């Protein structure tokens, strides 16, 4: 869960978790130990989030401009754009290597501080840190909240409404458009999270859930008290 980014916590805590993992696997730090592989210790998306977003070219204002752009794309201008993209990608890869090296160095420094900690102790400390997240132990699914419908509307034969028109709870408004969320299935409740945020948008105890099931190969419906929630996911 940690490496897949399903434990929302600070970068400092993620580095501590990585150090504890190294201690449990390799015992005390040694200069003769092989350099740890970052992808086996730290969520890759955290490093990628440090990179600047790609620049998008401004949209062409008229059909003639789009036509000229299309004609030029195959000529010298197209070659120049391809060169610029290659240089940009090379700079981003270099930046990613720098960020990775910096993160590995920080993890190793924390690993050195754990000298003398036994493997069971390191494993227990690792689990204790992860358990601080309220969603620990849940099975998480990536879903898009596609639409909602009240039971009154369902009884009147009304269609589903876009998710933008409804709130999950008074404290947790859903914004415009489809919402990418985590659907957490726990032992006592089903919870909805915004990815990367530790506190749930809403949580439904199983006593509040009247029905659930897959509508087809990519949609999942959850009926909670006076609402139906329709999700789209590739994990049905």
PDB file of C-alpha atoms in Angstrom:
ATOM      1  CA  UNK A   1       0.000   0.000   0.000  1.00  0.00           C
ATOM      2  CA  UNK A   2       2.802   2.421   0.835  1.00  0.00           C
ATOM      3  CA  UNK A   3       4.623   2.026  -2.477  1.00  0.00           C
ATOM      4  CA  UNK A   4       1.374   2.310  -4.409  1.00  0.00           C
ATOM      5  CA  UNK A   5       0.658   5.614  -2.711  1.00  0.00           C
ATOM      6  CA  UNK A   6      -2.314   4.327  -0.712  1.00  0.00           C
ATOM      7  CA  UNK A   7      -1.049   5.609   2.643  1.00  0.00           C
ATOM      8  CA  UNK A   8      -1.474   9.399   2.651  1.00  0.00           C
ATOM      9  CA  UNK A   9       1.169  10.815   4.980  1.00  0.00           C
ATOM     10  CA  UNK A  10       4.033  13.283   4.991  1.00  0.00           C
ATOM     11  CA  UNK A  11       7.212  12.818   2.992  1.00  0.00           C
ATOM     12  CA  UNK A  12       9.165  12.730   6.234  1.00  0.00           C
ATOM     13  CA  UNK A  13       7.094   9.765   7.429  1.00  0.00           C
ATOM     14  CA  UNK A  14       7.491   8.016   4.072  1.00  0.00           C
ATOM     15  CA  UNK A  15      11.263   8.335   4.404  1.00  0.00           C
ATOM     16  CA  UNK A  16      11.109   6.943   7.947  1.00  0.00           C
ATOM     17  CA  UNK A  17       9.047   3.998   6.691  1.00  0.00           C
ATOM     18  CA  UNK A  18      11.651   3.359   3.999  1.00  0.00           C
ATOM     19  CA  UNK A  19      14.446   3.419   6.609  1.00  0.00           C
ATOM     20  CA  UNK A  20      12.559   0.983   8.827  1.00  0.00           C
ATOM     21  CA  UNK A  21      12.069  -1.313   5.856  1.00  0.00           C
ATOM     22  CA  UNK A  22      15.825  -1.254   5.176  1.00  0.00           C
ATOM     23  CA  UNK A  23      16.543  -1.995   8.828  1.00  0.00           C
ATOM     24  CA  UNK A  24      14.154  -4.944   8.837  1.00  0.00           C
ATOM     25  CA  UNK A  25      15.602  -6.342   5.593  1.00  0.00           C
ATOM     26  CA  UNK A  26      19.327  -5.608   5.993  1.00  0.00           C
ATOM     27  CA  UNK A  27      19.838  -4.899   9.702  1.00  0.00           C
ATOM     28  CA  UNK A  28      22.282  -2.087  10.568  1.00  0.00           C
ATOM     29  CA  UNK A  29      23.623   0.265   7.909  1.00  0.00           C
ATOM     30  CA  UNK A  30      26.931  -0.695   6.367  1.00  0.00           C
ATOM     31  CA  UNK A  31      28.951   1.154   3.746  1.00  0.00           C
ATOM     32  CA  UNK A  32      29.482  -2.220   2.086  1.00  0.00           C
ATOM     33  CA  UNK A  33      25.736  -2.787   1.677  1.00  0.00           C
ATOM     34  CA  UNK A  34      24.397  -2.379  -1.867  1.00  0.00           C
ATOM     35  CA  UNK A  35      22.745   0.940  -2.609  1.00  0.00           C
ATOM     36  CA  UNK A  36      18.997   0.634  -1.936  1.00  0.00           C
ATOM     37  CA  UNK A  37      16.659   0.786  -4.919  1.00  0.00           C
ATOM     38  CA  UNK A  38      14.337   3.723  -4.420  1.00  0.00           C
ATOM     39  CA  UNK A  39      11.408   2.164  -6.291  1.00  0.00           C
ATOM     40  CA  UNK A  40      11.359  -0.635  -3.686  1.00  0.00           C
ATOM     41  CA  UNK A  41      11.195   1.817  -0.771  1.00  0.00           C
ATOM     42  CA  UNK A  42       9.414   5.021  -1.749  1.00  0.00           C
ATOM     43  CA  UNK A  43       6.236   5.870  -3.731  1.00  0.00           C
ATOM     44  CA  UNK A  44       7.317   7.020  -7.219  1.00  0.00           C
ATOM     45  CA  UNK A  45       4.445   9.483  -7.567  1.00  0.00           C
ATOM     46  CA  UNK A  46       5.889  11.628  -4.761  1.00  0.00           C
ATOM     47  CA  UNK A  47       9.021  12.290  -6.802  1.00  0.00           C
ATOM     48  CA  UNK A  48       7.029  12.932  -9.967  1.00  0.00           C
ATOM     49  CA  UNK A  49       4.847  15.430  -8.109  1.00  0.00           C
ATOM     50  CA  UNK A  50       7.929  17.613  -7.561  1.00  0.00           C
ATOM     51  CA  UNK A  51       8.450  18.083 -11.300  1.00  0.00           C
ATOM     52  CA  UNK A  52       6.921  21.094 -13.058  1.00  0.00           C
ATOM     53  CA  UNK A  53       3.780  20.292 -15.073  1.00  0.00           C
ATOM     54  CA  UNK A  54       4.287  20.040 -18.843  1.00  0.00           C
ATOM     55  CA  UNK A  55       3.584  23.201 -20.769  1.00  0.00           C
ATOM     56  CA  UNK A  56       0.747  23.079 -23.216  1.00  0.00           C
ATOM     57  CA  UNK A  57       0.866  25.180 -26.378  1.00  0.00           C
ATOM     58  CA  UNK A  58      -1.827  27.876 -26.568  1.00  0.00           C
ATOM     59  CA  UNK A  59      -4.817  26.840 -28.705  1.00  0.00           C
ATOM     60  CA  UNK A  60      -4.947  28.153 -32.247  1.00  0.00           C
ATOM     61  CA  UNK A  61      -7.471  30.953 -32.575  1.00  0.00           C
ATOM     62  CA  UNK A  62      -8.761  30.184 -36.045  1.00  0.00           C
ATOM     63  CA  UNK A  63      -9.022  27.431 -38.598  1.00  0.00           C
ATOM     64  CA  UNK A  64      -6.380  29.046 -40.793  1.00  0.00           C
ATOM     65  CA  UNK A  65      -3.881  29.028 -37.952  1.00  0.00           C
ATOM     66  CA  UNK A  66      -4.601  25.345 -37.261  1.00  0.00           C
ATOM     67  CA  UNK A  67      -4.138  24.564 -40.946  1.00  0.00           C
ATOM     68  CA  UNK A  68      -0.805  26.397 -41.103  1.00  0.00           C
ATOM     69  CA  UNK A  69       0.285  24.625 -37.937  1.00  0.00           C
ATOM     70  CA  UNK A  70      -0.565  21.281 -39.505  1.00  0.00           C
ATOM     71  CA  UNK A  71       1.369  22.087 -42.666  1.00  0.00           C
ATOM     72  CA  UNK A  72       4.388  23.287 -40.741  1.00  0.00           C
ATOM     73  CA  UNK A  73       4.366  20.347 -38.362  1.00  0.00           C
ATOM     74  CA  UNK A  74       5.908  18.086 -40.974  1.00  0.00           C
ATOM     75  CA  UNK A  75       8.653  20.590 -41.869  1.00  0.00           C
ATOM     76  CA  UNK A  76      11.389  22.409 -40.027  1.00  0.00           C
ATOM     77  CA  UNK A  77       9.047  23.662 -37.343  1.00  0.00           C
ATOM     78  CA  UNK A  78       7.967  20.112 -36.585  1.00  0.00           C
ATOM     79  CA  UNK A  79      11.588  19.061 -36.293  1.00  0.00           C
ATOM     80  CA  UNK A  80      12.273  21.980 -33.965  1.00  0.00           C
ATOM     81  CA  UNK A  81       9.317  21.059 -31.748  1.00  0.00           C
ATOM     82  CA  UNK A  82      10.488  17.449 -31.594  1.00  0.00           C
ATOM     83  CA  UNK A  83      13.955  18.634 -30.569  1.00  0.00           C
ATOM     84  CA  UNK A  84      12.480  20.891 -27.871  1.00  0.00           C
ATOM     85  CA  UNK A  85      10.398  18.026 -26.507  1.00  0.00           C
ATOM     86  CA  UNK A  86      13.422  15.735 -26.427  1.00  0.00           C
ATOM     87  CA  UNK A  87      15.469  18.361 -24.575  1.00  0.00           C
ATOM     88  CA  UNK A  88      12.625  18.964 -22.130  1.00  0.00           C
ATOM     89  CA  UNK A  89      12.252  15.235 -21.463  1.00  0.00           C
ATOM     90  CA  UNK A  90      15.989  14.962 -20.903  1.00  0.00           C
ATOM     91  CA  UNK A  91      15.897  17.840 -18.385  1.00  0.00           C
ATOM     92  CA  UNK A  92      12.960  16.232 -16.561  1.00  0.00           C
ATOM     93  CA  UNK A  93      14.765  12.875 -16.393  1.00  0.00           C
ATOM     94  CA  UNK A  94      17.814  14.645 -14.996  1.00  0.00           C
ATOM     95  CA  UNK A  95      15.691  16.444 -12.424  1.00  0.00           C
ATOM     96  CA  UNK A  96      14.035  13.153 -11.473  1.00  0.00           C
ATOM     97  CA  UNK A  97      17.440  11.504 -10.959  1.00  0.00           C
ATOM     98  CA  UNK A  98      18.499  14.416  -8.732  1.00  0.00           C
ATOM     99  CA  UNK A  99      15.326  14.185  -6.657  1.00  0.00           C
ATOM    100  CA  UNK A 100      15.748  10.422  -6.391  1.00  0.00           C
ATOM    101  CA  UNK A 101      19.359  10.701  -5.246  1.00  0.00           C
ATOM    102  CA  UNK A 102      18.397  13.329  -2.656  1.00  0.00           C
ATOM    103  CA  UNK A 103      15.606  11.118  -1.329  1.00  0.00           C
ATOM    104  CA  UNK A 104      17.860   8.042  -1.130  1.00  0.00           C
ATOM    105  CA  UNK A 105      20.422  10.084   0.828  1.00  0.00           C
ATOM    106  CA  UNK A 106      17.726  11.226   3.289  1.00  0.00           C
ATOM    107  CA  UNK A 107      16.490   7.653   3.736  1.00  0.00           C
ATOM    108  CA  UNK A 108      20.005   6.340   4.347  1.00  0.00           C
ATOM    109  CA  UNK A 109      20.618   9.007   7.010  1.00  0.00           C
ATOM    110  CA  UNK A 110      17.461   7.855   8.812  1.00  0.00           C
ATOM    111  CA  UNK A 111      18.551   4.247   8.402  1.00  0.00           C
ATOM    112  CA  UNK A 112      21.854   5.021  10.178  1.00  0.00           C
ATOM    113  CA  UNK A 113      19.903   6.308  13.183  1.00  0.00           C
ATOM    114  CA  UNK A 114      18.230   2.902  13.597  1.00  0.00           C
ATOM    115  CA  UNK A 115      21.477   1.086  14.397  1.00  0.00           C
ATOM    116  CA  UNK A 116      20.906  -1.668  16.928  1.00  0.00           C
ATOM    117  CA  UNK A 117      17.173  -1.988  16.239  1.00  0.00           C
ATOM    118  CA  UNK A 118      16.224  -5.648  15.824  1.00  0.00           C
ATOM    119  CA  UNK A 119      14.224  -6.827  12.828  1.00  0.00           C
ATOM    120  CA  UNK A 120      10.981  -7.530  14.781  1.00  0.00           C
ATOM    121  CA  UNK A 121      11.226  -4.107  16.407  1.00  0.00           C
ATOM    122  CA  UNK A 122      11.693  -2.401  13.028  1.00  0.00           C
ATOM    123  CA  UNK A 123       8.731  -4.265  11.571  1.00  0.00           C
ATOM    124  CA  UNK A 124       6.553  -3.339  14.556  1.00  0.00           C
ATOM    125  CA  UNK A 125       7.534   0.329  14.259  1.00  0.00           C
ATOM    126  CA  UNK A 126       6.748   0.243  10.523  1.00  0.00           C
ATOM    127  CA  UNK A 127       3.268  -1.183  11.089  1.00  0.00           C
ATOM    128  CA  UNK A 128       2.606   1.247  13.947  1.00  0.00           C
ATOM    129  CA  UNK A 129       3.317   4.210  11.663  1.00  0.00           C
ATOM    130  CA  UNK A 130       1.107   2.882   8.874  1.00  0.00           C
ATOM    131  CA  UNK A 131      -1.702   2.135  11.321  1.00  0.00           C
ATOM    132  CA  UNK A 132      -1.918   5.832  12.195  1.00  0.00           C
ATOM    133  CA  UNK A 133      -3.898   6.345   8.978  1.00  0.00           C
ATOM    134  CA  UNK A 134      -7.637   5.787   9.714  1.00  0.00           C
ATOM    135  CA  UNK A 135      -8.035   3.794   6.498  1.00  0.00           C
ATOM    136  CA  UNK A 136      -5.401   1.222   7.429  1.00  0.00           C
ATOM    137  CA  UNK A 137      -6.601  -2.299   6.721  1.00  0.00           C
ATOM    138  CA  UNK A 138      -9.101  -1.278   4.073  1.00  0.00           C
ATOM    139  CA  UNK A 139      -8.988  -2.588   0.527  1.00  0.00           C
ATOM    140  CA  UNK A 140      -8.783   0.474  -1.711  1.00  0.00           C
ATOM    141  CA  UNK A 141     -10.133   0.837  -5.231  1.00  0.00           C
ATOM    142  CA  UNK A 142      -9.616   3.707  -7.669  1.00  0.00           C
ATOM    143  CA  UNK A 143     -13.070   4.889  -8.742  1.00  0.00           C
ATOM    144  CA  UNK A 144     -14.741   7.807 -10.480  1.00  0.00           C
ATOM    145  CA  UNK A 145     -17.890   9.050  -8.784  1.00  0.00           C
ATOM    146  CA  UNK A 146     -20.006   9.395 -11.907  1.00  0.00           C
ATOM    147  CA  UNK A 147     -23.512  10.219 -10.707  1.00  0.00           C
ATOM    148  CA  UNK A 148     -25.898  10.277  -7.779  1.00  0.00           C
ATOM    149  CA  UNK A 149     -29.631   9.834  -7.374  1.00  0.00           C
ATOM    150  CA  UNK A 150     -31.956  10.228  -4.411  1.00  0.00           C
ATOM    151  CA  UNK A 151     -34.446   7.487  -3.697  1.00  0.00           C
ATOM    152  CA  UNK A 152     -37.254   9.978  -4.301  1.00  0.00           C
ATOM    153  CA  UNK A 153     -35.965  10.618  -7.810  1.00  0.00           C
ATOM    154  CA  UNK A 154     -35.548   6.887  -8.369  1.00  0.00           C
ATOM    155  CA  UNK A 155     -39.165   6.305  -7.299  1.00  0.00           C
ATOM    156  CA  UNK A 156     -40.326   8.956  -9.762  1.00  0.00           C
ATOM    157  CA  UNK A 157     -38.275   7.421 -12.543  1.00  0.00           C
ATOM    158  CA  UNK A 158     -35.914  10.414 -12.674  1.00  0.00           C
ATOM    159  CA  UNK A 159     -32.514   9.908 -14.323  1.00  0.00           C
ATOM    160  CA  UNK A 160     -29.204   9.963 -12.538  1.00  0.00           C
ATOM    161  CA  UNK A 161     -27.803  13.439 -11.813  1.00  0.00           C
ATOM    162  CA  UNK A 162     -24.195  14.450 -12.427  1.00  0.00           C
ATOM    163  CA  UNK A 163     -22.065  14.189  -9.317  1.00  0.00           C
ATOM    164  CA  UNK A 164     -21.497  17.949  -9.441  1.00  0.00           C
ATOM    165  CA  UNK A 165     -25.081  18.541  -8.312  1.00  0.00           C
ATOM    166  CA  UNK A 166     -24.821  16.562  -5.096  1.00  0.00           C
ATOM    167  CA  UNK A 167     -22.805  16.467  -1.890  1.00  0.00           C
ATOM    168  CA  UNK A 168     -21.535  13.325  -0.238  1.00  0.00           C
ATOM    169  CA  UNK A 169     -22.122  15.020   3.089  1.00  0.00           C
ATOM    170  CA  UNK A 170     -22.694  18.607   4.262  1.00  0.00           C
ATOM    171  CA  UNK A 171     -19.025  18.827   5.258  1.00  0.00           C
ATOM    172  CA  UNK A 172     -17.690  17.245   2.070  1.00  0.00           C
ATOM    173  CA  UNK A 173     -18.944  18.882  -1.119  1.00  0.00           C
ATOM    174  CA  UNK A 174     -18.239  17.162  -4.419  1.00  0.00           C
ATOM    175  CA  UNK A 175     -16.864  19.510  -7.054  1.00  0.00           C
ATOM    176  CA  UNK A 176     -17.731  19.813 -10.707  1.00  0.00           C
ATOM    177  CA  UNK A 177     -17.309  16.890 -13.056  1.00  0.00           C
ATOM    178  CA  UNK A 178     -16.447  13.308 -12.321  1.00  0.00           C
ATOM    179  CA  UNK A 179     -14.526  12.831  -9.124  1.00  0.00           C
ATOM    180  CA  UNK A 180     -11.542  10.483  -8.881  1.00  0.00           C
ATOM    181  CA  UNK A 181     -11.766   8.904  -5.436  1.00  0.00           C
ATOM    182  CA  UNK A 182     -10.578   5.985  -3.369  1.00  0.00           C
ATOM    183  CA  UNK A 183     -13.314   3.560  -2.351  1.00  0.00           C
ATOM    184  CA  UNK A 184     -12.140   1.875   0.842  1.00  0.00           C
ATOM    185  CA  UNK A 185     -13.757  -1.406   1.914  1.00  0.00           C
ATOM    186  CA  UNK A 186     -13.043  -1.934   5.609  1.00  0.00           C
ATOM    187  CA  UNK A 187     -14.172  -4.354   8.285  1.00  0.00           C
ATOM    188  CA  UNK A 188     -16.757  -1.978   9.726  1.00  0.00           C
ATOM    189  CA  UNK A 189     -17.503   0.561   7.005  1.00  0.00           C
ATOM    190  CA  UNK A 190     -17.112   1.707   3.417  1.00  0.00           C
ATOM    191  CA  UNK A 191     -15.326   5.045   3.092  1.00  0.00           C
ATOM    192  CA  UNK A 192     -14.657   7.506   0.297  1.00  0.00           C
ATOM    193  CA  UNK A 193     -11.398   9.453   0.154  1.00  0.00           C
ATOM    194  CA  UNK A 194      -9.915  12.078  -2.068  1.00  0.00           C
ATOM    195  CA  UNK A 195      -6.636  10.493  -3.231  1.00  0.00           C
ATOM    196  CA  UNK A 196      -3.783  11.520  -0.977  1.00  0.00           C
ATOM    197  CA  UNK A 197      -5.977  12.944   1.790  1.00  0.00           C
ATOM    198  CA  UNK A 198      -5.968  11.110   5.139  1.00  0.00           C
ATOM    199  CA  UNK A 199      -9.509  11.882   6.284  1.00  0.00           C
ATOM    200  CA  UNK A 200     -12.494  10.388   4.419  1.00  0.00           C
ATOM    201  CA  UNK A 201     -15.041  12.517   2.603  1.00  0.00           C
ATOM    202  CA  UNK A 202     -17.683  10.253   4.061  1.00  0.00           C
ATOM    203  CA  UNK A 203     -17.937   6.863   5.728  1.00  0.00           C
ATOM    204  CA  UNK A 204     -20.877   4.459   5.553  1.00  0.00           C
ATOM    205  CA  UNK A 205     -21.319   1.812   8.219  1.00  0.00           C
ATOM    206  CA  UNK A 206     -22.718  -1.400   6.796  1.00  0.00           C
ATOM    207  CA  UNK A 207     -26.008  -0.786   8.623  1.00  0.00           C
ATOM    208  CA  UNK A 208     -26.482   2.286   6.390  1.00  0.00           C
ATOM    209  CA  UNK A 209     -25.930   0.343   3.149  1.00  0.00           C
ATOM    210  CA  UNK A 210     -29.091  -1.197   1.720  1.00  0.00           C
ATOM    211  CA  UNK A 211     -27.612  -2.700  -1.465  1.00  0.00           C
ATOM    212  CA  UNK A 212     -24.552  -2.737  -3.674  1.00  0.00           C
ATOM    213  CA  UNK A 213     -23.381  -4.453  -6.823  1.00  0.00           C
ATOM    214  CA  UNK A 214     -21.926  -4.175 -10.311  1.00  0.00           C
ATOM    215  CA  UNK A 215     -24.241  -2.726 -12.952  1.00  0.00           C
ATOM    216  CA  UNK A 216     -21.916  -3.926 -15.721  1.00  0.00           C
ATOM    217  CA  UNK A 217     -18.216  -4.600 -16.255  1.00  0.00           C
ATOM    218  CA  UNK A 218     -17.168  -1.023 -15.428  1.00  0.00           C
ATOM    219  CA  UNK A 219     -19.801   0.452 -13.101  1.00  0.00           C
ATOM    220  CA  UNK A 220     -20.566  -0.165  -9.446  1.00  0.00           C
ATOM    221  CA  UNK A 221     -23.612   1.063  -7.540  1.00  0.00           C
ATOM    222  CA  UNK A 222     -23.831   1.674  -3.812  1.00  0.00           C
ATOM    223  CA  UNK A 223     -27.186   2.444  -2.183  1.00  0.00           C
ATOM    224  CA  UNK A 224     -26.787   4.299   1.101  1.00  0.00           C
ATOM    225  CA  UNK A 225     -29.827   5.421   3.106  1.00  0.00           C
ATOM    226  CA  UNK A 226     -31.554   7.942   0.811  1.00  0.00           C
ATOM    227  CA  UNK A 227     -29.003   7.953  -2.022  1.00  0.00           C
ATOM    228  CA  UNK A 228     -27.662   5.836  -4.835  1.00  0.00           C
ATOM    229  CA  UNK A 229     -24.018   6.414  -5.772  1.00  0.00           C
ATOM    230  CA  UNK A 230     -22.766   5.289  -9.164  1.00  0.00           C
ATOM    231  CA  UNK A 231     -19.054   4.694  -9.647  1.00  0.00           C
ATOM    232  CA  UNK A 232     -17.028   3.892 -12.740  1.00  0.00           C
ATOM    233  CA  UNK A 233     -13.906   1.777 -12.328  1.00  0.00           C
ATOM    234  CA  UNK A 234     -11.765  -0.729 -14.169  1.00  0.00           C
ATOM    235  CA  UNK A 235     -11.565  -2.799 -10.965  1.00  0.00           C
ATOM    236  CA  UNK A 236     -15.151  -4.117 -10.913  1.00  0.00           C
TER     237      UNK A 236
END
